[in-house]
Amino acid sequence: GQNIDQPTEMTATEGAIVQINCTYQTSGFNGLFWYQQHAGEAPTFLSYNVLDGLEEKGRFSSFLSRSKGYSYLLLKELQMKDSASYLCAVRVLPSGGSYIPTFGRGTSLIVHP
Amino acid sequence: EAQVTQNPRYLITVTGKKLTVTCSQNMNHEYMSWYRQDPGLGLRQIYYSMNVEVTDKGDVPEGYKVSRKEKRNFPLILESPSPNQTSLYFCASSLSPASYEQYFGPGTRLTVT
C-alpha cells in the first residue's frame, strides 16, 4: 500500500503565503492529487502532478519531486475562504485494472485576519 | 448542471436495518466510486465501478454492497448496518478510470445506533 504523510494542522495570516507538504512512499507511482475540502462539504479537485516540477493555477501551485516522494501545495495571497482541509492523494498503476487513489489524512488550514 | 447527487444527505438508523444510499451522475462518466471519511483516517475507498455491471472492492469493502445496472447510478447498500459504519460517505465519478479529476457528491452523513 501507500504511506502518505501531511501535517495535521497549519495556521496562516490573510494575505500571506502558505506551503502544505505531502510525503509519500509507494511503488508504481501514477500521479499525485490535491483536493480542497471545506467543513461539511465534498472535496473539490485542485491539481494533479505526474511529472516533476511546478504546476501553477492562479493563486494555487503544486510541486512534485518523484525521486524524493515529495509534493507541496502553495497558496498565495491567502483569503479567509481558503480555510479548509487540503487532501493529498497518490495514485498507483493499476493492478487488476483500476487506479485506486489513496488519500492522506488531510491538513486543516486556518486563515486568520 | 453537471453534478453528482446523493440521497439521503443525512440518515439515522438502527443496527441491522438494511439501507441504501443512492448516487447518480449526469456526466456520462464511466468510473464511479464510494468513499467513507472518518476523523483522523481520511478518505478510504469502499467500492468502485469501471462501467455498467463491472464493480470491484476498494480498501474497506466489508459490510457493503454495490450495484451498477445503469451508467448513471451507483447505489451503496448496507445489508445489516453496524455502529462502526457510522461515517460520512461520498460518491464520486470520473470520465474514465485513468482520469485525474474526480467529481464528488455532497456526502451522506450516516449514524447507526
Short mmCIF file of C-alpha atoms in Angstrom, two decimals:
data_model
loop_
_atom_site.label_atom_id
_atom_site.label_comp_id
_atom_site.label_asym_id
_atom_site.label_seq_id
_atom_site.Cartn_x
_atom_site.Cartn_y
_atom_site.Cartn_z
CA GLY A 1 0.00 0.00 0.00
CA GLN A 2 0.92 3.64 0.06
CA ASN A 3 2.03 5.67 3.06
CA ILE A 4 1.08 9.34 2.81
CA ASP A 5 2.08 11.92 5.38
CA GLN A 6 0.96 15.53 5.68
CA PRO A 7 0.74 17.90 8.66
CA THR A 8 -2.47 17.77 10.62
CA GLU A 9 -2.99 21.47 11.01
CA MET A 10 -1.49 24.77 9.88
CA THR A 11 -2.36 28.39 10.53
CA ALA A 12 -1.57 31.44 8.42
CA THR A 13 -2.48 35.07 8.08
CA GLU A 14 -4.73 36.56 5.44
CA GLY A 15 -2.66 37.83 2.50
CA ALA A 16 0.30 35.60 3.31
CA ILE A 17 1.72 32.55 1.52
CA VAL A 18 1.50 29.04 2.94
CA GLN A 19 3.09 25.78 1.81
CA ILE A 20 1.47 22.46 2.68
CA ASN A 21 3.80 19.49 2.34
CA CYS A 22 2.99 15.91 1.49
CA THR A 23 5.40 12.99 1.50
CA TYR A 24 4.62 9.54 0.24
CA GLN A 25 6.10 6.09 -0.12
CA THR A 26 4.76 3.94 -2.90
CA SER A 27 5.66 1.79 -5.88
CA GLY A 28 4.16 2.20 -9.31
CA PHE A 29 3.52 5.90 -8.81
CA ASN A 30 0.98 7.28 -11.28
CA GLY A 31 0.17 10.75 -10.07
CA LEU A 32 -0.44 12.94 -7.07
CA PHE A 33 -3.56 14.96 -6.44
CA TRP A 34 -4.54 17.82 -4.22
CA TYR A 35 -8.14 18.38 -3.18
CA GLN A 36 -9.72 21.12 -1.10
CA GLN A 37 -12.49 20.28 1.33
CA HIS A 38 -14.46 22.83 3.31
CA ALA A 39 -16.02 21.62 6.53
CA GLY A 40 -19.09 19.50 5.87
CA GLU A 41 -18.68 19.68 2.11
CA ALA A 42 -17.38 17.46 -0.67
CA PRO A 43 -13.74 17.53 -1.75
CA THR A 44 -13.06 19.56 -4.88
CA PHE A 45 -10.17 18.93 -7.24
CA LEU A 46 -7.29 21.41 -7.16
CA SER A 47 -4.36 19.90 -9.03
CA TYR A 48 -2.72 16.84 -10.49
CA ASN A 49 1.03 16.22 -10.89
CA VAL A 50 2.53 13.21 -12.59
CA LEU A 51 5.83 14.73 -13.76
CA ASP A 52 8.42 16.54 -11.66
CA GLY A 53 8.06 20.27 -11.39
CA LEU A 54 5.70 23.05 -10.57
CA GLU A 55 2.15 23.40 -11.86
CA GLU A 56 0.63 26.85 -11.37
CA LYS A 57 -3.06 27.61 -11.40
CA GLY A 58 -3.93 31.09 -10.25
CA ARG A 59 -3.18 31.56 -6.56
CA PHE A 60 -2.50 27.83 -6.14
CA SER A 61 0.60 25.94 -7.26
CA SER A 62 1.57 22.32 -6.77
CA PHE A 63 5.06 20.85 -6.91
CA LEU A 64 6.22 17.27 -7.28
CA SER A 65 9.54 15.51 -6.85
CA ARG A 66 9.13 11.83 -7.64
CA SER A 67 12.66 10.90 -6.60
CA LYS A 68 12.05 12.36 -3.14
CA GLY A 69 8.45 11.19 -2.79
CA TYR A 70 7.51 14.77 -2.03
CA SER A 71 4.91 17.29 -3.05
CA TYR A 72 3.73 20.62 -1.80
CA LEU A 73 0.73 22.84 -2.36
CA LEU A 74 1.48 26.54 -2.33
CA LEU A 75 -1.30 29.01 -1.64
CA LYS A 76 -0.58 32.67 -2.29
CA GLU A 77 -2.45 35.82 -1.24
CA LEU A 78 -4.40 33.85 1.32
CA GLN A 79 -8.05 34.66 1.76
CA MET A 80 -10.35 33.74 4.64
CA LYS A 81 -12.26 31.40 2.32
CA ASP A 82 -9.07 29.33 1.93
CA SER A 83 -9.67 27.98 5.44
CA ALA A 84 -10.32 24.33 4.65
CA SER A 85 -8.80 20.89 4.74
CA TYR A 86 -6.32 20.08 1.97
CA LEU A 87 -6.09 16.46 0.94
CA CYS A 88 -3.08 14.90 -0.72
CA ALA A 89 -3.77 11.69 -2.66
CA VAL A 90 -1.50 9.32 -4.53
CA ARG A 91 -2.45 7.01 -7.37
CA VAL A 92 -0.54 3.93 -8.47
CA LEU A 93 -0.51 1.98 -11.69
CA PRO A 94 -3.46 -0.33 -11.88
CA SER A 95 -3.30 -3.87 -10.73
CA GLY A 96 -6.35 -5.78 -11.84
CA GLY A 97 -7.42 -2.87 -14.00
CA SER A 98 -8.11 0.06 -11.76
CA TYR A 99 -6.40 3.09 -10.40
CA ILE A 100 -7.32 3.39 -6.75
CA PRO A 101 -6.20 6.65 -5.20
CA THR A 102 -5.04 6.63 -1.59
CA PHE A 103 -5.75 9.78 0.37
CA GLY A 104 -3.73 11.27 3.18
CA ARG A 105 -5.48 12.36 6.36
CA GLY A 106 -5.64 15.96 5.25
CA THR A 107 -4.18 19.22 6.50
CA SER A 108 -6.57 21.62 8.18
CA LEU A 109 -5.59 25.17 7.23
CA ILE A 110 -6.85 28.02 9.36
CA VAL A 111 -6.52 31.50 7.92
CA HIS A 112 -6.91 34.34 10.39
CA PRO A 113 -7.19 38.07 9.78
CA GLU B 1 -25.68 21.44 -14.42
CA ALA B 2 -23.05 18.68 -14.26
CA GLN B 3 -23.23 17.07 -10.87
CA VAL B 4 -23.15 14.04 -8.63
CA THR B 5 -26.16 13.68 -6.35
CA GLN B 6 -26.59 11.52 -3.28
CA ASN B 7 -29.64 10.69 -1.21
CA PRO B 8 -30.31 10.88 1.61
CA ARG B 9 -27.96 13.58 2.86
CA TYR B 10 -28.50 12.62 6.48
CA LEU B 11 -29.68 9.33 7.93
CA ILE B 12 -30.00 7.97 11.44
CA THR B 13 -30.83 4.30 11.64
CA VAL B 14 -30.59 1.31 13.94
CA THR B 15 -28.30 -1.69 13.86
CA GLY B 16 -29.37 -4.35 11.38
CA LYS B 17 -31.90 -2.35 9.39
CA LYS B 18 -30.98 -2.55 5.71
CA LEU B 19 -30.45 0.74 3.94
CA THR B 20 -29.47 2.06 0.54
CA VAL B 21 -27.71 5.31 -0.27
CA THR B 22 -28.27 6.35 -3.85
CA CYS B 23 -25.74 8.05 -6.10
CA SER B 24 -26.38 9.46 -9.54
CA GLN B 25 -24.26 11.42 -12.02
CA ASN B 26 -25.35 13.21 -15.18
CA MET B 27 -21.96 13.47 -16.89
CA ASN B 28 -21.95 10.10 -18.65
CA HIS B 29 -18.94 9.08 -16.57
CA GLU B 30 -17.69 5.51 -16.76
CA TYR B 31 -15.95 5.40 -13.39
CA MET B 32 -17.78 5.70 -10.08
CA SER B 33 -16.71 5.00 -6.55
CA TRP B 34 -17.75 5.19 -2.92
CA TYR B 35 -15.64 6.54 -0.07
CA ARG B 36 -16.09 6.85 3.62
CA GLN B 37 -14.45 9.62 5.62
CA ASP B 38 -13.72 9.29 9.31
CA PRO B 39 -11.91 11.71 11.62
CA GLY B 40 -8.18 11.07 11.63
CA LEU B 41 -8.41 8.44 8.89
CA GLY B 42 -9.03 10.42 5.74
CA LEU B 43 -10.98 9.23 2.73
CA ARG B 44 -10.99 5.49 2.16
CA GLN B 45 -12.41 3.80 -0.91
CA ILE B 46 -15.13 1.22 -0.31
CA TYR B 47 -16.06 0.01 -3.81
CA TYR B 48 -15.59 1.21 -7.34
CA SER B 49 -17.09 0.54 -10.73
CA MET B 50 -15.34 0.90 -14.07
CA ASN B 51 -18.54 0.58 -16.08
CA VAL B 52 -22.00 -0.98 -16.12
CA GLU B 53 -22.01 -4.37 -14.42
CA VAL B 54 -18.30 -4.02 -13.53
CA THR B 55 -17.64 -3.47 -9.83
CA ASP B 56 -14.77 -4.27 -7.50
CA LYS B 57 -13.66 -3.88 -3.91
CA GLY B 58 -11.70 -0.92 -2.67
CA ASP B 59 -9.76 -0.73 0.57
CA VAL B 60 -12.64 -1.17 3.05
CA PRO B 61 -15.46 -3.21 1.42
CA GLU B 62 -16.57 -5.29 4.41
CA GLY B 63 -20.24 -4.75 5.27
CA TYR B 64 -21.10 -3.03 1.99
CA LYS B 65 -22.53 -3.99 -1.37
CA VAL B 66 -22.91 -2.05 -4.60
CA SER B 67 -24.50 -2.50 -7.99
CA ARG B 68 -24.13 -0.77 -11.34
CA LYS B 69 -27.09 -1.63 -13.53
CA GLU B 70 -27.11 1.72 -15.30
CA LYS B 71 -24.23 4.00 -16.14
CA ARG B 72 -25.56 6.95 -14.16
CA ASN B 73 -26.44 5.17 -10.89
CA PHE B 74 -24.23 3.50 -8.30
CA PRO B 75 -26.11 2.73 -5.07
CA LEU B 76 -24.38 1.73 -1.86
CA ILE B 77 -26.16 -0.96 0.14
CA LEU B 78 -25.68 -1.76 3.81
CA GLU B 79 -27.45 -5.08 4.36
CA SER B 80 -27.03 -5.07 8.13
CA PRO B 81 -25.59 -1.77 9.33
CA SER B 82 -23.50 -1.67 12.48
CA PRO B 83 -22.35 1.27 14.62
CA ASN B 84 -18.82 1.11 13.14
CA GLN B 85 -20.35 2.12 9.82
CA THR B 86 -21.30 5.48 11.25
CA SER B 87 -19.44 7.80 8.93
CA LEU B 88 -19.58 10.43 6.21
CA TYR B 89 -19.98 8.80 2.81
CA PHE B 90 -19.06 10.30 -0.55
CA CYS B 91 -19.84 9.08 -4.01
CA ALA B 92 -17.51 10.19 -6.79
CA SER B 93 -17.30 9.85 -10.54
CA SER B 94 -14.81 10.48 -13.30
CA LEU B 95 -14.84 10.19 -17.08
CA SER B 96 -12.69 7.07 -17.06
CA PRO B 97 -10.61 5.08 -14.54
CA ALA B 98 -7.48 6.93 -15.70
CA SER B 99 -8.99 10.42 -15.48
CA TYR B 100 -7.25 12.60 -12.95
CA GLU B 101 -10.25 14.63 -11.82
CA GLN B 102 -12.94 13.05 -9.69
CA TYR B 103 -16.24 14.80 -9.01
CA PHE B 104 -17.64 14.21 -5.56
CA GLY B 105 -21.23 14.17 -4.42
CA PRO B 106 -22.32 16.31 -1.45
CA GLY B 107 -21.96 13.50 1.08
CA THR B 108 -24.27 11.40 3.23
CA ARG B 109 -23.86 11.54 6.97
CA LEU B 110 -24.92 8.17 8.38
CA THR B 111 -25.39 7.39 12.05
CA VAL B 112 -26.06 3.80 13.13
CA THR B 113 -27.22 3.38 16.72
#
